[in-house]
PDB file of C-alpha atoms and ligand atoms in Angstrom:
ATOM      1  CA  MET A   1       7.920  11.117  -8.045  1.00 57.00           C
ATOM      2  CA  ILE A   2       4.188  11.279  -7.766  1.00 67.00           C
ATOM      3  CA  SER A   3       2.857   7.699  -8.066  1.00 78.00           C
ATOM      4  CA  PRO A   4      -0.918   6.187  -8.057  1.00 92.00           C
ATOM      5  CA  VAL A   5      -2.010   4.454  -4.998  1.00 96.00           C
ATOM      6  CA  ILE A   6      -5.016   3.317  -6.026  1.00 97.00           C
ATOM      7  CA  VAL A   7      -5.113   1.536  -9.836  1.00 97.00           C
ATOM      8  CA  THR A   8      -7.905   0.207 -11.604  1.00 97.00           C
ATOM      9  CA  GLU A   9      -7.112  -1.142 -15.362  1.00 97.00           C
ATOM     10  CA  HIS A  10     -10.425  -2.715 -17.048  1.00 98.00           C
ATOM     11  CA  LEU A  11     -12.374  -3.625 -14.456  1.00 98.00           C
ATOM     12  CA  THR A  12     -15.728  -4.790 -15.336  1.00 98.00           C
ATOM     13  CA  LYS A  13     -18.211  -6.831 -12.316  1.00 97.00           C
ATOM     14  CA  ASP A  14     -21.244  -8.139 -13.906  1.00 95.00           C
ATOM     15  CA  HIS A  15     -24.476  -8.703 -11.802  1.00 90.00           C
ATOM     16  CA  MET A  16     -26.300 -11.356 -11.455  1.00 83.00           C
ATOM     17  CA  SER A  17     -29.878 -10.665 -11.968  1.00 77.00           C
ATOM     18  CA  HIS A  18     -31.935 -13.141  -9.665  1.00 74.00           C
ATOM     19  CA  PHE A  19     -35.403 -12.365 -11.788  1.00 70.00           C
ATOM     20  CA  LEU A  20     -34.749 -14.740 -15.028  1.00 68.00           C
ATOM     21  CA  ARG A  21     -30.622 -15.207 -14.290  1.00 76.00           C
ATOM     22  CA  LYS A  22     -29.969 -12.177 -16.398  1.00 83.00           C
ATOM     23  CA  ARG A  23     -26.737 -10.798 -16.179  1.00 85.00           C
ATOM     24  CA  PHE A  24     -26.553  -7.149 -16.558  1.00 88.00           C
ATOM     25  CA  ARG A  25     -22.900  -5.155 -16.733  1.00 93.00           C
ATOM     26  CA  ALA A  26     -22.823  -2.542 -14.009  1.00 95.00           C
ATOM     27  CA  LEU A  27     -18.627  -1.320 -14.862  1.00 98.00           C
ATOM     28  CA  ASP A  28     -17.558  -1.689 -17.826  1.00 97.00           C
ATOM     29  CA  GLY A  29     -13.857  -1.555 -18.885  1.00 97.00           C
ATOM     30  CA  LEU A  30     -13.175   1.198 -16.366  1.00 98.00           C
ATOM     31  CA  THR A  31      -9.289   2.193 -15.869  1.00 97.00           C
ATOM     32  CA  LEU A  32      -8.503   4.881 -14.007  1.00 97.00           C
ATOM     33  CA  SER A  33      -5.813   5.828 -11.206  1.00 96.00           C
ATOM     34  CA  VAL A  34      -5.649   8.548  -8.478  1.00 97.00           C
ATOM     35  CA  ASP A  35      -2.549   9.758  -7.071  1.00 96.00           C
ATOM     36  CA  ARG A  36      -1.156  10.027  -3.818  1.00 96.00           C
ATOM     37  CA  SER A  37      -2.412  12.993  -1.574  1.00 95.00           C
ATOM     38  CA  GLU A  38      -5.109  12.930  -4.373  1.00 97.00           C
ATOM     39  CA  THR A  39      -8.968  13.700  -3.520  1.00 97.00           C
ATOM     40  CA  TYR A  40     -10.588  11.895  -6.022  1.00 98.00           C
ATOM     41  CA  GLY A  41     -14.830  12.126  -7.319  1.00 97.00           C
ATOM     42  CA  LEU A  42     -16.745   9.746  -9.098  1.00 98.00           C
ATOM     43  CA  ILE A  43     -19.826  11.472 -10.308  1.00 97.00           C
ATOM     44  CA  GLY A  44     -22.578  10.038 -11.993  1.00 95.00           C
ATOM     45  CA  LEU A  45     -26.388   9.965 -12.375  1.00 94.00           C
ATOM     46  CA  ASN A  46     -28.200   7.007 -10.096  1.00 93.00           C
ATOM     47  CA  GLY A  47     -26.776   3.385 -10.646  1.00 93.00           C
ATOM     48  CA  ALA A  48     -24.232   4.528 -12.645  1.00 95.00           C
ATOM     49  CA  GLY A  49     -21.727   1.837 -10.849  1.00 96.00           C
ATOM     50  CA  LYS A  50     -20.013   4.512  -8.426  1.00 97.00           C
ATOM     51  CA  THR A  51     -20.771   2.286  -5.410  1.00 97.00           C
ATOM     52  CA  THR A  52     -19.765  -1.090  -7.017  1.00 97.00           C
ATOM     53  CA  THR A  53     -16.635   0.344  -7.823  1.00 98.00           C
ATOM     54  CA  LEU A  54     -16.207   1.333  -4.696  1.00 97.00           C
ATOM     55  CA  LYS A  55     -17.155  -2.144  -3.374  1.00 97.00           C
ATOM     56  CA  LEU A  56     -14.777  -4.053  -5.982  1.00 97.00           C
ATOM     57  CA  LEU A  57     -11.475  -1.294  -5.045  1.00 97.00           C
ATOM     58  CA  LEU A  58     -12.211  -2.441  -0.619  1.00 96.00           C
ATOM     59  CA  GLY A  59     -12.997  -6.587  -2.117  1.00 95.00           C
ATOM     60  CA  LEU A  60     -16.600  -6.096  -1.543  1.00 95.00           C
ATOM     61  CA  LEU A  61     -17.074  -7.217  -4.610  1.00 96.00           C
ATOM     62  CA  LYS A  62     -15.248  -9.796  -7.246  1.00 96.00           C
ATOM     63  CA  PRO A  63     -14.582  -7.819 -10.345  1.00 97.00           C
ATOM     64  CA  THR A  64     -16.062  -9.900 -13.269  1.00 96.00           C
ATOM     65  CA  SER A  65     -12.641  -8.796 -15.353  1.00 97.00           C
ATOM     66  CA  GLY A  66      -9.953  -6.414 -15.308  1.00 97.00           C
ATOM     67  CA  SER A  67      -7.667  -6.006 -11.653  1.00 96.00           C
ATOM     68  CA  VAL A  68      -7.769  -3.219  -8.669  1.00 97.00           C
ATOM     69  CA  SER A  69      -4.148  -2.137  -6.682  1.00 96.00           C
ATOM     70  CA  VAL A  70      -4.754  -0.246  -3.587  1.00 97.00           C
ATOM     71  CA  LEU A  71      -1.447   0.856  -1.726  1.00 95.00           C
ATOM     72  CA  GLY A  72       0.124  -1.875  -3.859  1.00 93.00           C
ATOM     73  CA  SER A  73      -2.077  -4.656  -2.989  1.00 93.00           C
ATOM     74  CA  PRO A  74      -4.832  -6.577  -5.163  1.00 92.00           C
ATOM     75  CA  GLY A  75      -8.397  -5.137  -3.674  1.00 88.00           C
ATOM     76  CA  GLY A  76      -9.511  -6.500   0.214  1.00 88.00           C
ATOM     77  CA  ALA A  77      -5.985  -7.332   1.004  1.00 91.00           C
ATOM     78  CA  GLN A  78      -5.400  -7.652   5.144  1.00 89.00           C
ATOM     79  CA  GLN A  79      -2.463  -5.141   4.677  1.00 88.00           C
ATOM     80  CA  THR A  80      -4.309  -2.375   2.831  1.00 92.00           C
ATOM     81  CA  LEU A  81      -8.146  -3.044   5.113  1.00 91.00           C
ATOM     82  CA  ARG A  82      -5.686  -1.896   8.153  1.00 91.00           C
ATOM     83  CA  LYS A  83      -4.920   1.160   6.003  1.00 95.00           C
ATOM     84  CA  ILE A  84      -7.569   2.779   4.589  1.00 96.00           C
ATOM     85  CA  GLY A  85     -11.407   3.974   6.081  1.00 96.00           C
ATOM     86  CA  PHE A  86     -14.427   3.564   4.295  1.00 96.00           C
ATOM     87  CA  LEU A  87     -18.002   5.358   4.900  1.00 96.00           C
ATOM     88  CA  PRO A  88     -20.739   2.560   3.054  1.00 95.00           C
ATOM     89  CA  GLU A  89     -23.692   4.373   1.346  1.00 91.00           C
ATOM     90  CA  SER A  90     -26.635   3.919   4.136  1.00 85.00           C
ATOM     91  CA  PRO A  91     -24.586   3.158   7.605  1.00 86.00           C
ATOM     92  CA  HIS A  92     -26.219   0.871  10.241  1.00 87.00           C
ATOM     93  CA  PHE A  93     -24.656   0.497  13.348  1.00 91.00           C
ATOM     94  CA  TYR A  94     -26.357  -1.454  16.493  1.00 91.00           C
ATOM     95  CA  SER A  95     -28.589   0.197  17.858  1.00 93.00           C
ATOM     96  CA  TYR A  96     -28.541  -0.432  21.374  1.00 94.00           C
ATOM     97  CA  LEU A  97     -24.805   1.078  21.416  1.00 96.00           C
ATOM     98  CA  THR A  98     -24.031   4.767  22.174  1.00 97.00           C
ATOM     99  CA  GLY A  99     -22.169   7.036  19.735  1.00 96.00           C
ATOM    100  CA  ALA A 100     -18.780   6.488  22.358  1.00 96.00           C
ATOM    101  CA  GLU A 101     -19.483   2.699  22.387  1.00 96.00           C
ATOM    102  CA  PHE A 102     -19.685   2.040  19.025  1.00 96.00           C
ATOM    103  CA  LEU A 103     -16.342   4.583  17.653  1.00 96.00           C
ATOM    104  CA  ASP A 104     -14.482   2.594  20.946  1.00 95.00           C
ATOM    105  CA  PHE A 105     -15.504  -0.835  19.563  1.00 94.00           C
ATOM    106  CA  SER A 106     -14.674   0.243  16.257  1.00 95.00           C
ATOM    107  CA  GLY A 107     -10.716   1.386  17.622  1.00 95.00           C
ATOM    108  CA  LYS A 108     -10.675  -2.422  19.239  1.00 94.00           C
ATOM    109  CA  VAL A 109     -11.030  -3.845  16.216  1.00 92.00           C
ATOM    110  CA  PHE A 110      -7.694  -1.759  14.692  1.00 92.00           C
ATOM    111  CA  GLY A 111      -6.379  -3.093  17.462  1.00 91.00           C
ATOM    112  CA  LEU A 112      -6.168   0.426  19.908  1.00 94.00           C
ATOM    113  CA  THR A 113      -5.111   1.054  23.020  1.00 94.00           C
ATOM    114  CA  LYS A 114      -8.206   1.625  26.034  1.00 93.00           C
ATOM    115  CA  VAL A 115      -6.394   5.017  26.050  1.00 94.00           C
ATOM    116  CA  GLU A 116      -6.036   5.504  22.389  1.00 94.00           C
ATOM    117  CA  CYS A 117      -9.781   4.624  21.574  1.00 94.00           C
ATOM    118  CA  LYS A 118     -11.145   6.659  24.360  1.00 93.00           C
ATOM    119  CA  GLU A 119      -8.830   9.364  22.785  1.00 94.00           C
ATOM    120  CA  ARG A 120      -9.219   9.182  19.495  1.00 95.00           C
ATOM    121  CA  ALA A 121     -13.289   8.479  19.902  1.00 95.00           C
ATOM    122  CA  ALA A 122     -13.469  12.333  21.587  1.00 95.00           C
ATOM    123  CA  ASP A 123     -11.944  13.563  18.850  1.00 95.00           C
ATOM    124  CA  LEU A 124     -13.948  12.587  16.171  1.00 96.00           C
ATOM    125  CA  LEU A 125     -16.586  13.169  18.485  1.00 96.00           C
ATOM    126  CA  LYS A 126     -16.060  16.402  18.354  1.00 95.00           C
ATOM    127  CA  MET A 127     -15.292  16.813  14.433  1.00 92.00           C
ATOM    128  CA  VAL A 128     -18.498  15.747  13.912  1.00 93.00           C
ATOM    129  CA  SER A 129     -20.335  17.764  15.947  1.00 92.00           C
ATOM    130  CA  LEU A 130     -21.791  14.477  18.072  1.00 95.00           C
ATOM    131  CA  THR A 131     -20.271  15.795  20.964  1.00 97.00           C
ATOM    132  CA  GLU A 132     -23.916  16.389  22.838  1.00 97.00           C
ATOM    133  CA  ALA A 133     -24.896  12.626  21.753  1.00 96.00           C
ATOM    134  CA  ALA A 134     -22.246  10.624  22.884  1.00 96.00           C
ATOM    135  CA  LYS A 135     -23.661   9.235  25.375  1.00 96.00           C
ATOM    136  CA  THR A 136     -27.335   8.695  23.214  1.00 97.00           C
ATOM    137  CA  ALA A 137     -28.367   5.275  21.931  1.00 97.00           C
ATOM    138  CA  ILE A 138     -27.070   5.381  17.773  1.00 96.00           C
ATOM    139  CA  GLY A 139     -31.258   4.108  17.807  1.00 95.00           C
ATOM    140  CA  LYS A 140     -32.358   7.473  18.673  1.00 95.00           C
ATOM    141  CA  TYR A 141     -30.402   9.322  15.994  1.00 94.00           C
ATOM    142  CA  SER A 142     -31.178  10.782  13.453  1.00 89.00           C
ATOM    143  CA  LYS A 143     -30.224  10.020   9.610  1.00 86.00           C
ATOM    144  CA  GLY A 144     -27.755  12.653   9.452  1.00 87.00           C
ATOM    145  CA  MET A 145     -26.591  11.882  13.058  1.00 90.00           C
ATOM    146  CA  MET A 146     -26.104   8.333  12.075  1.00 91.00           C
ATOM    147  CA  GLN A 147     -23.871   9.667   8.004  1.00 91.00           C
ATOM    148  CA  ARG A 148     -21.786  11.918  10.870  1.00 92.00           C
ATOM    149  CA  LEU A 149     -21.657   9.095  13.146  1.00 95.00           C
ATOM    150  CA  GLY A 150     -20.529   6.486   9.588  1.00 95.00           C
ATOM    151  CA  ILE A 151     -18.202   9.514   8.858  1.00 94.00           C
ATOM    152  CA  ALA A 152     -16.000   8.874  12.178  1.00 96.00           C
ATOM    153  CA  GLN A 153     -15.716   5.407  11.923  1.00 96.00           C
ATOM    154  CA  SER A 154     -14.134   5.759   8.619  1.00 97.00           C
ATOM    155  CA  LEU A 155     -11.464   7.536  10.500  1.00 97.00           C
ATOM    156  CA  ILE A 156     -10.951   6.543  14.013  1.00 96.00           C
ATOM    157  CA  ASN A 157      -7.700   4.086  12.371  1.00 95.00           C
ATOM    158  CA  ASP A 158      -5.873   7.199  11.262  1.00 95.00           C
ATOM    159  CA  PRO A 159      -6.174   5.427   7.572  1.00 96.00           C
ATOM    160  CA  GLU A 160      -3.952   6.460   4.501  1.00 96.00           C
ATOM    161  CA  ILE A 161      -7.089   6.478   2.283  1.00 97.00           C
ATOM    162  CA  ILE A 162     -10.355   7.638   2.376  1.00 97.00           C
ATOM    163  CA  PHE A 163     -13.170   5.820   0.502  1.00 97.00           C
ATOM    164  CA  TRP A 164     -16.576   7.811   1.210  1.00 97.00           C
ATOM    165  CA  ASP A 165     -19.626   7.028  -0.669  1.00 96.00           C
ATOM    166  CA  GLU A 166     -22.184   9.709  -1.235  1.00 93.00           C
ATOM    167  CA  PRO A 167     -20.683  11.290   2.580  1.00 92.00           C
ATOM    168  CA  THR A 168     -22.882  14.371   2.519  1.00 88.00           C
ATOM    169  CA  SER A 169     -26.226  12.620   1.568  1.00 82.00           C
ATOM    170  CA  GLY A 170     -29.138  12.912   4.131  1.00 77.00           C
ATOM    171  CA  LEU A 171     -26.991  16.035   5.538  1.00 86.00           C
ATOM    172  CA  ASP A 172     -28.455  19.650   6.236  1.00 87.00           C
ATOM    173  CA  PRO A 173     -26.571  22.562   4.569  1.00 90.00           C
ATOM    174  CA  ILE A 174     -24.828  22.640   7.931  1.00 88.00           C
ATOM    175  CA  GLY A 175     -24.039  19.264   7.964  1.00 86.00           C
ATOM    176  CA  ARG A 176     -23.003  19.312   4.231  1.00 89.00           C
ATOM    177  CA  ARG A 177     -20.606  22.258   5.001  1.00 90.00           C
ATOM    178  CA  ASP A 178     -19.024  20.434   7.928  1.00 88.00           C
ATOM    179  CA  VAL A 179     -18.064  17.169   6.111  1.00 89.00           C
ATOM    180  CA  ARG A 180     -17.233  19.499   2.955  1.00 91.00           C
ATOM    181  CA  MET A 181     -14.880  21.250   5.902  1.00 90.00           C
ATOM    182  CA  ILE A 182     -13.759  17.937   7.398  1.00 91.00           C
ATOM    183  CA  LEU A 183     -12.456  17.024   3.803  1.00 93.00           C
ATOM    184  CA  LEU A 184     -10.620  20.023   3.312  1.00 94.00           C
ATOM    185  CA  LYS A 185      -8.890  19.394   6.928  1.00 91.00           C
ATOM    186  CA  LEU A 186      -8.234  15.629   5.699  1.00 93.00           C
ATOM    187  CA  LYS A 187      -6.863  16.982   2.574  1.00 94.00           C
ATOM    188  CA  GLU A 188      -4.256  19.189   4.127  1.00 94.00           C
ATOM    189  CA  GLN A 189      -3.188  16.015   5.926  1.00 93.00           C
ATOM    190  CA  GLY A 190      -1.750  14.519   2.946  1.00 94.00           C
ATOM    191  CA  LYS A 191      -4.174  11.882   3.330  1.00 96.00           C
ATOM    192  CA  THR A 192      -6.258  10.305  -0.398  1.00 97.00           C
ATOM    193  CA  ILE A 193      -9.460  10.105  -0.814  1.00 97.00           C
ATOM    194  CA  PHE A 194     -12.195   8.454  -3.041  1.00 98.00           C
ATOM    195  CA  LEU A 195     -15.160   9.847  -3.074  1.00 96.00           C
ATOM    196  CA  ASN A 196     -18.456   9.177  -5.029  1.00 96.00           C
ATOM    197  CA  SER A 197     -21.193  11.780  -4.928  1.00 92.00           C
ATOM    198  CA  HIS A 198     -23.746  13.168  -7.031  1.00 85.00           C
ATOM    199  CA  LEU A 199     -23.475  16.742  -5.336  1.00 87.00           C
ATOM    200  CA  LEU A 200     -22.131  18.312  -8.010  1.00 92.00           C
ATOM    201  CA  PRO A 201     -21.414  21.996  -5.720  1.00 90.00           C
ATOM    202  CA  ASP A 202     -19.643  19.524  -2.729  1.00 90.00           C
ATOM    203  CA  VAL A 203     -17.571  17.611  -4.881  1.00 94.00           C
ATOM    204  CA  ASN A 204     -16.022  21.154  -6.846  1.00 93.00           C
ATOM    205  CA  GLU A 205     -14.990  22.241  -3.188  1.00 92.00           C
ATOM    206  CA  VAL A 206     -13.029  19.785  -2.070  1.00 94.00           C
ATOM    207  CA  CYS A 207     -11.886  17.647  -5.405  1.00 96.00           C
ATOM    208  CA  ASP A 208      -8.549  18.005  -7.741  1.00 96.00           C
ATOM    209  CA  ARG A 209     -10.310  15.486 -10.123  1.00 97.00           C
ATOM    210  CA  VAL A 210     -13.281  14.265 -11.299  1.00 97.00           C
ATOM    211  CA  GLY A 211     -14.244  11.290 -13.462  1.00 97.00           C
ATOM    212  CA  VAL A 212     -18.077  10.958 -14.699  1.00 97.00           C
ATOM    213  CA  LEU A 213     -19.360   7.216 -14.287  1.00 97.00           C
ATOM    214  CA  HIS A 214     -21.845   6.832 -17.223  1.00 96.00           C
ATOM    215  CA  ARG A 215     -23.811   3.190 -17.508  1.00 96.00           C
ATOM    216  CA  GLY A 216     -20.706   1.850 -16.285  1.00 96.00           C
ATOM    217  CA  ARG A 217     -17.947   3.620 -18.481  1.00 97.00           C
ATOM    218  CA  LEU A 218     -16.431   6.293 -17.461  1.00 97.00           C
ATOM    219  CA  VAL A 219     -17.358   8.784 -20.332  1.00 97.00           C
ATOM    220  CA  GLY A 220     -14.301  11.981 -19.121  1.00 96.00           C
ATOM    221  CA  THR A 221     -12.175  12.566 -16.388  1.00 96.00           C
ATOM    222  CA  ASP A 222     -10.451  15.873 -15.707  1.00 94.00           C
ATOM    223  CA  LYS A 223      -8.722  18.317 -13.053  1.00 95.00           C
ATOM    224  CA  ILE A 224     -11.262  20.683 -11.705  1.00 94.00           C
ATOM    225  CA  SER A 225      -9.089  23.311 -12.258  1.00 92.00           C
ATOM    226  CA  SER A 226      -8.948  22.749 -16.144  1.00 91.00           C
ATOM    227  CA  ILE A 227     -13.046  22.434 -16.101  1.00 92.00           C
ATOM    228  CA  THR A 228     -13.710  25.360 -14.191  1.00 86.00           C
ATOM    229  CA  GLY A 229     -10.676  27.426 -14.754  1.00 80.00           C
ATOM    230  CA  GLY A 230     -10.094  27.141 -18.180  1.00 72.00           C
ATOM    231  CA  GLY A 231     -13.151  28.925 -19.864  1.00 70.00           C
ATOM    232  CA  SER A 232     -14.705  26.249 -21.641  1.00 78.00           C
ATOM    233  CA  TYR A 233     -17.132  25.339 -19.096  1.00 86.00           C
ATOM    234  CA  GLN A 234     -19.171  27.812 -16.703  1.00 87.00           C
ATOM    235  CA  ASP A 235     -19.117  25.525 -14.239  1.00 90.00           C
ATOM    236  CA  LEU A 236     -19.020  21.827 -13.358  1.00 94.00           C
ATOM    237  CA  GLU A 237     -22.245  20.886 -14.021  1.00 94.00           C
ATOM    238  CA  ALA A 238     -22.659  21.586 -17.757  1.00 94.00           C
ATOM    239  CA  TYR A 239     -19.175  19.666 -17.415  1.00 95.00           C
ATOM    240  CA  PHE A 240     -20.800  16.389 -16.228  1.00 96.00           C
ATOM    241  CA  LEU A 241     -24.363  17.091 -18.669  1.00 95.00           C
ATOM    242  CA  GLU A 242     -21.557  17.433 -21.995  1.00 94.00           C
ATOM    243  CA  CYS A 243     -20.315  13.964 -20.403  1.00 95.00           C
ATOM    244  CA  ILE A 244     -22.885  12.398 -20.432  1.00 94.00           C
ATOM    245  CA  SER A 245     -24.672  13.279 -24.083  1.00 93.00           C
ATOM    246  CA  SER A 246     -22.252  12.919 -25.565  1.00 90.00           C
ATOM    247  CA  SER A 247     -21.458   9.706 -24.740  1.00 88.00           C
ATOM    248  CA  GLU A 248     -24.873   8.925 -25.511  1.00 82.00           C
ATOM    249  CA  VAL A 249     -24.642  10.210 -29.434  1.00 68.00           C
ATOM    250  CA  LYS A 250     -21.377   8.017 -29.551  1.00 62.00           C
ATOM    251  CA  VAL A 251     -23.662   4.562 -28.590  1.00 55.00           C
TER     252      VAL A 251
HETATM  253  N1  ATP B 301     -26.139  -6.384  -5.851  1.00 52.64           N
HETATM  254  C1  ATP B 301     -26.821  -6.227  -7.295  1.00 52.64           C
HETATM  255  N2  ATP B 301     -27.581  -7.300  -7.612  1.00 52.64           N
HETATM  256  C2  ATP B 301     -27.505  -7.336  -9.425  1.00 52.64           C
HETATM  257  N3  ATP B 301     -27.909  -5.238  -9.868  1.00 52.64           N
HETATM  258  C3  ATP B 301     -26.980  -4.476  -8.971  1.00 52.64           C
HETATM  259  C4  ATP B 301     -26.496  -4.849  -7.774  1.00 52.64           C
HETATM  260  N4  ATP B 301     -25.658  -4.324  -7.160  1.00 52.64           N
HETATM  261  C5  ATP B 301     -25.970  -3.109  -7.974  1.00 52.64           C
HETATM  262  N5  ATP B 301     -26.724  -3.840  -9.414  1.00 52.64           N
HETATM  263  C6  ATP B 301     -27.385  -2.552 -10.494  1.00 52.64           C
HETATM  264  O1  ATP B 301     -25.897  -2.024 -10.861  1.00 52.64           O
HETATM  265  C7  ATP B 301     -26.130  -0.849 -11.075  1.00 52.64           C
HETATM  266  C8  ATP B 301     -24.804   0.375 -10.444  1.00 52.64           C
HETATM  267  O2  ATP B 301     -25.628   0.153  -9.356  1.00 52.64           O
HETATM  268  P1  ATP B 301     -24.505   1.193  -8.636  1.00 52.64           P
HETATM  269  O3  ATP B 301     -25.081   0.845  -6.875  1.00 52.64           O
HETATM  270  O4  ATP B 301     -22.827   0.833  -8.156  1.00 52.64           O
HETATM  271  O5  ATP B 301     -25.085   2.496  -8.660  1.00 52.64           O
HETATM  272  P2  ATP B 301     -24.634   4.424  -8.247  1.00 52.64           P
HETATM  273  O6  ATP B 301     -23.704   5.191  -9.178  1.00 52.64           O
HETATM  274  O7  ATP B 301     -23.958   3.824  -6.795  1.00 52.64           O
HETATM  275  O8  ATP B 301     -26.162   4.572  -8.083  1.00 52.64           O
HETATM  276  P3  ATP B 301     -27.213   5.326  -6.690  1.00 52.64           P
HETATM  277  O9  ATP B 301     -25.908   6.759  -6.799  1.00 52.64           O
HETATM  278  O10 ATP B 301     -27.788   5.613  -6.762  1.00 52.64           O
HETATM  279  O11 ATP B 301     -25.778   5.110  -5.416  1.00 52.64           O
HETATM  280  C9  ATP B 301     -27.204  -0.149 -11.442  1.00 52.64           C
HETATM  281  O12 ATP B 301     -28.196  -0.621 -12.198  1.00 52.64           O
HETATM  282  C10 ATP B 301     -28.479  -1.417 -10.156  1.00 52.64           C
HETATM  283  O13 ATP B 301     -29.439  -1.775  -9.792  1.00 52.64           O
HETATM  284 MG1   MG B 302     -24.483   3.827  -5.265  1.00 52.64          MG
END
């Protein structure tokens, strides 16, 4: 039986604006589930609530109401954090460390042995094409190089579930293709992948299923194969635009 490993029920998050102490509903009653080994893409315009969702799944934010379960535990549970990998939207690093030192440090945080850290760091640096920059201080890395290092760091513990927030942002066309290839490889390994993106061609290539988030609400969800294979929509973009415009009409 296929079991969901990520579940949200009526998940709602209000942010409090510092200005005038007004409440703003960033996420409104999100109910979704992601099966083991599924690649799920949460797509939406800027400000739709994608990052807020991811932070709630990871326990970095507390829900205003509703619930989150990842691998059967509430978001942010210690035993779950060991089994997940996270790439934040704009990763920041200690600029004086080299890429290799940073990955070594990340491996130690997860309790890897010295030898494991070294081997895993070398493999991951190769995977993200940073071997030549392994001994360069991160402060000298370009934006794309930092994004690649963030991707490597998110995989240091060989996670069961991968949460990536805009993994292809800031990358050149070759970098974007490389990341799509890495995602396809992780899929082959049976990883569960939760992706936030608004780069629809990337999502189309790697995801099994998408959810369309608009103004904090899930306004559409379907398998990519049903969207683009059934003939109802020309492509994912047409489906995305239709979900958004029909939700605007309903309001
Ligand atoms: N800490 C916060 N305090 C107040 N408002 C916030 C906070 N974080 C996010 N918001 C607001 O919540 C809404 C959703 O933001 P979120 O970052 O989740 O969107 P997003 O879909 O990830 O957008 P993007 O594609 O630009 O990354 C936005 O209107 C944003 O301004
Ligand atoms: Mg975001």
